Amino acid sequence: MYVDPPAPKPRGRDEMPPVTAAGPLDNQPLAYEFNPDYERLITAWNTVMPMLEKLSTALDKSYALAKSPQTWDAPVGERYVQDLREWRSRLALYRHSVLTAISDEADDTPRWIPSQTGAPHAFP
């Protein structure tokens, strides 16, 4: 079984953007906004998680019922249990790959980006 990677963190109620720029304009105040691309990753995570949980719950319930000795009294039952075990394994791999992709993308995406409003321009 895999452990889910860390989810992208939504903007905190008291979270404030950086106060100054980093780089060639050090100590120059800039306007920042929460990155819309990062917001989309949060939305993707929150959309995918309930779907994956629903699939996992359904397969787990079916697997538990199939393993019950009261359900099957024939060799075909063991084949059905093996099929369900394989599907649960595939779902775990799929879940891990999807959530890892979202989490890795969130790690590579800045939470705050410079805003276009109030930015100094070379020509008025």
PDB file of C-alpha atoms in Angstrom:
ATOM      1  CA  MET A   1       0.000   0.000   0.000  1.00  0.00           C
ATOM      2  CA  TYR A   2       1.259   3.458  -0.836  1.00  0.00           C
ATOM      3  CA  VAL A   3       1.157   6.579   1.286  1.00  0.00           C
ATOM      4  CA  ASP A   4      -0.413   9.547  -0.453  1.00  0.00           C
ATOM      5  CA  PRO A   5       2.029  12.330  -1.333  1.00  0.00           C
ATOM      6  CA  PRO A   6       1.493  15.751   0.248  1.00  0.00           C
ATOM      7  CA  ALA A   7      -1.433  17.712  -1.140  1.00  0.00           C
ATOM      8  CA  PRO A   8      -0.972  21.253  -2.453  1.00  0.00           C
ATOM      9  CA  LYS A   9      -1.777  23.624   0.393  1.00  0.00           C
ATOM     10  CA  PRO A  10      -4.585  26.108  -0.172  1.00  0.00           C
ATOM     11  CA  ARG A  11      -3.959  29.723   0.668  1.00  0.00           C
ATOM     12  CA  GLY A  12      -4.190  30.226   4.400  1.00  0.00           C
ATOM     13  CA  ARG A  13      -6.559  32.756   5.875  1.00  0.00           C
ATOM     14  CA  ASP A  14      -3.668  34.761   7.346  1.00  0.00           C
ATOM     15  CA  GLU A  15      -1.115  33.971   4.631  1.00  0.00           C
ATOM     16  CA  MET A  16       0.395  37.074   3.097  1.00  0.00           C
ATOM     17  CA  PRO A  17       2.405  37.410  -0.120  1.00  0.00           C
ATOM     18  CA  PRO A  18       6.140  38.134   0.006  1.00  0.00           C
ATOM     19  CA  VAL A  19       6.928  41.738   0.853  1.00  0.00           C
ATOM     20  CA  THR A  20      10.000  42.239  -1.319  1.00  0.00           C
ATOM     21  CA  ALA A  21      11.398  40.818  -4.524  1.00  0.00           C
ATOM     22  CA  ALA A  22      14.196  38.313  -4.642  1.00  0.00           C
ATOM     23  CA  GLY A  23      16.805  38.690  -7.321  1.00  0.00           C
ATOM     24  CA  PRO A  24      18.077  41.762  -9.184  1.00  0.00           C
ATOM     25  CA  LEU A  25      15.423  44.007  -7.618  1.00  0.00           C
ATOM     26  CA  ASP A  26      16.203  43.059  -4.012  1.00  0.00           C
ATOM     27  CA  ASN A  27      14.445  45.117  -1.362  1.00  0.00           C
ATOM     28  CA  GLN A  28      12.082  46.637  -3.918  1.00  0.00           C
ATOM     29  CA  PRO A  29       8.441  46.227  -2.920  1.00  0.00           C
ATOM     30  CA  LEU A  30       6.363  44.437  -5.554  1.00  0.00           C
ATOM     31  CA  ALA A  31       2.744  43.435  -5.756  1.00  0.00           C
ATOM     32  CA  TYR A  32       2.106  39.680  -5.670  1.00  0.00           C
ATOM     33  CA  GLU A  33      -0.943  37.539  -6.327  1.00  0.00           C
ATOM     34  CA  PHE A  34      -1.725  33.922  -5.512  1.00  0.00           C
ATOM     35  CA  ASN A  35      -0.678  31.851  -8.525  1.00  0.00           C
ATOM     36  CA  PRO A  36      -3.755  30.729 -10.529  1.00  0.00           C
ATOM     37  CA  ASP A  37      -1.835  27.663 -11.770  1.00  0.00           C
ATOM     38  CA  TYR A  38      -1.239  26.601  -8.171  1.00  0.00           C
ATOM     39  CA  GLU A  39      -4.931  27.192  -7.450  1.00  0.00           C
ATOM     40  CA  ARG A  40      -5.804  24.848 -10.347  1.00  0.00           C
ATOM     41  CA  LEU A  41      -3.605  22.139  -8.826  1.00  0.00           C
ATOM     42  CA  ILE A  42      -5.452  22.490  -5.518  1.00  0.00           C
ATOM     43  CA  THR A  43      -8.758  22.187  -7.389  1.00  0.00           C
ATOM     44  CA  ALA A  44      -7.505  19.125  -9.303  1.00  0.00           C
ATOM     45  CA  TRP A  45      -6.453  17.428  -6.057  1.00  0.00           C
ATOM     46  CA  ASN A  46      -9.789  18.212  -4.397  1.00  0.00           C
ATOM     47  CA  THR A  47     -11.672  16.898  -7.449  1.00  0.00           C
ATOM     48  CA  VAL A  48      -9.705  13.659  -7.803  1.00  0.00           C
ATOM     49  CA  MET A  49      -9.531  12.608  -4.139  1.00  0.00           C
ATOM     50  CA  PRO A  50     -13.274  11.933  -3.600  1.00  0.00           C
ATOM     51  CA  MET A  51     -13.413   9.947  -6.840  1.00  0.00           C
ATOM     52  CA  LEU A  52     -10.439   7.799  -5.852  1.00  0.00           C
ATOM     53  CA  GLU A  53     -11.871   7.279  -2.370  1.00  0.00           C
ATOM     54  CA  LYS A  54     -15.207   6.219  -3.841  1.00  0.00           C
ATOM     55  CA  LEU A  55     -13.511   3.682  -6.130  1.00  0.00           C
ATOM     56  CA  SER A  56     -11.359   2.336  -3.285  1.00  0.00           C
ATOM     57  CA  THR A  57     -14.347   1.985  -0.988  1.00  0.00           C
ATOM     58  CA  ALA A  58     -16.369   0.141  -3.623  1.00  0.00           C
ATOM     59  CA  LEU A  59     -13.544  -2.292  -4.409  1.00  0.00           C
ATOM     60  CA  ASP A  60     -12.757  -2.856  -0.726  1.00  0.00           C
ATOM     61  CA  LYS A  61     -16.392  -3.648   0.017  1.00  0.00           C
ATOM     62  CA  SER A  62     -16.624  -6.069  -2.918  1.00  0.00           C
ATOM     63  CA  TYR A  63     -13.342  -7.686  -1.930  1.00  0.00           C
ATOM     64  CA  ALA A  64     -14.482  -8.181   1.667  1.00  0.00           C
ATOM     65  CA  LEU A  65     -17.747  -9.723   0.507  1.00  0.00           C
ATOM     66  CA  ALA A  66     -15.984 -11.980  -1.992  1.00  0.00           C
ATOM     67  CA  LYS A  67     -13.551 -13.270   0.639  1.00  0.00           C
ATOM     68  CA  SER A  68     -16.391 -14.236   2.949  1.00  0.00           C
ATOM     69  CA  PRO A  69     -16.890 -18.018   3.068  1.00  0.00           C
ATOM     70  CA  GLN A  70     -20.628 -17.441   3.029  1.00  0.00           C
ATOM     71  CA  THR A  71     -20.469 -15.795  -0.407  1.00  0.00           C
ATOM     72  CA  TRP A  72     -18.727 -18.471  -2.474  1.00  0.00           C
ATOM     73  CA  ASP A  73     -18.834 -22.222  -2.308  1.00  0.00           C
ATOM     74  CA  ALA A  74     -17.016 -23.014  -5.543  1.00  0.00           C
ATOM     75  CA  PRO A  75     -13.514 -22.722  -7.056  1.00  0.00           C
ATOM     76  CA  VAL A  76     -14.729 -19.834  -9.214  1.00  0.00           C
ATOM     77  CA  GLY A  77     -14.919 -17.754  -6.045  1.00  0.00           C
ATOM     78  CA  GLU A  78     -11.152 -17.804  -5.593  1.00  0.00           C
ATOM     79  CA  ARG A  79     -10.635 -16.584  -9.159  1.00  0.00           C
ATOM     80  CA  TYR A  80     -13.061 -13.732  -8.498  1.00  0.00           C
ATOM     81  CA  VAL A  81     -11.173 -12.820  -5.304  1.00  0.00           C
ATOM     82  CA  GLN A  82      -7.881 -12.829  -7.234  1.00  0.00           C
ATOM     83  CA  ASP A  83      -9.383 -10.551  -9.893  1.00  0.00           C
ATOM     84  CA  LEU A  84     -10.580  -8.121  -7.239  1.00  0.00           C
ATOM     85  CA  ARG A  85      -7.184  -8.214  -5.544  1.00  0.00           C
ATOM     86  CA  GLU A  86      -5.560  -7.327  -8.895  1.00  0.00           C
ATOM     87  CA  TRP A  87      -7.991  -4.457  -9.473  1.00  0.00           C
ATOM     88  CA  ARG A  88      -7.313  -3.109  -5.973  1.00  0.00           C
ATOM     89  CA  SER A  89      -3.584  -3.250  -6.681  1.00  0.00           C
ATOM     90  CA  ARG A  90      -4.016  -1.450 -10.011  1.00  0.00           C
ATOM     91  CA  LEU A  91      -6.171   1.214  -8.386  1.00  0.00           C
ATOM     92  CA  ALA A  92      -3.527   1.766  -5.682  1.00  0.00           C
ATOM     93  CA  LEU A  93      -0.853   2.240  -8.373  1.00  0.00           C
ATOM     94  CA  TYR A  94      -3.093   4.566 -10.367  1.00  0.00           C
ATOM     95  CA  ARG A  95      -3.961   6.607  -7.274  1.00  0.00           C
ATOM     96  CA  HIS A  96      -0.316   6.925  -6.342  1.00  0.00           C
ATOM     97  CA  SER A  97       0.730   8.020  -9.832  1.00  0.00           C
ATOM     98  CA  VAL A  98      -2.058  10.614 -10.205  1.00  0.00           C
ATOM     99  CA  LEU A  99      -1.541  12.132  -6.761  1.00  0.00           C
ATOM    100  CA  THR A 100       2.234  12.113  -7.164  1.00  0.00           C
ATOM    101  CA  ALA A 101       1.942  13.942 -10.487  1.00  0.00           C
ATOM    102  CA  ILE A 102      -0.229  16.658  -8.917  1.00  0.00           C
ATOM    103  CA  SER A 103       2.003  16.913  -5.846  1.00  0.00           C
ATOM    104  CA  ASP A 104       5.218  17.112  -7.902  1.00  0.00           C
ATOM    105  CA  GLU A 105       3.724  19.791 -10.136  1.00  0.00           C
ATOM    106  CA  ALA A 106       2.675  21.762  -7.047  1.00  0.00           C
ATOM    107  CA  ASP A 107       6.232  21.529  -5.688  1.00  0.00           C
ATOM    108  CA  ASP A 108       7.541  23.010  -8.936  1.00  0.00           C
ATOM    109  CA  THR A 109       4.907  25.778  -9.129  1.00  0.00           C
ATOM    110  CA  PRO A 110       5.431  28.991  -7.143  1.00  0.00           C
ATOM    111  CA  ARG A 111       2.581  29.870  -4.782  1.00  0.00           C
ATOM    112  CA  TRP A 112       2.925  33.614  -5.403  1.00  0.00           C
ATOM    113  CA  ILE A 113       3.686  35.400  -8.650  1.00  0.00           C
ATOM    114  CA  PRO A 114       4.353  39.084  -9.324  1.00  0.00           C
ATOM    115  CA  SER A 115       1.175  40.929 -10.166  1.00  0.00           C
ATOM    116  CA  GLN A 116       0.853  43.071 -13.276  1.00  0.00           C
ATOM    117  CA  THR A 117      -0.920  45.837 -11.402  1.00  0.00           C
ATOM    118  CA  GLY A 118       1.327  48.428  -9.892  1.00  0.00           C
ATOM    119  CA  ALA A 119       4.432  47.074 -11.606  1.00  0.00           C
ATOM    120  CA  PRO A 120       6.893  49.746 -12.748  1.00  0.00           C
ATOM    121  CA  HIS A 121       7.204  50.186 -16.527  1.00  0.00           C
ATOM    122  CA  ALA A 122      10.082  51.618 -18.521  1.00  0.00           C
ATOM    123  CA  PHE A 123       7.782  53.864 -20.571  1.00  0.00           C
ATOM    124  CA  PRO A 124       4.568  55.439 -19.314  1.00  0.00           C
TER     125      PRO A 124
END
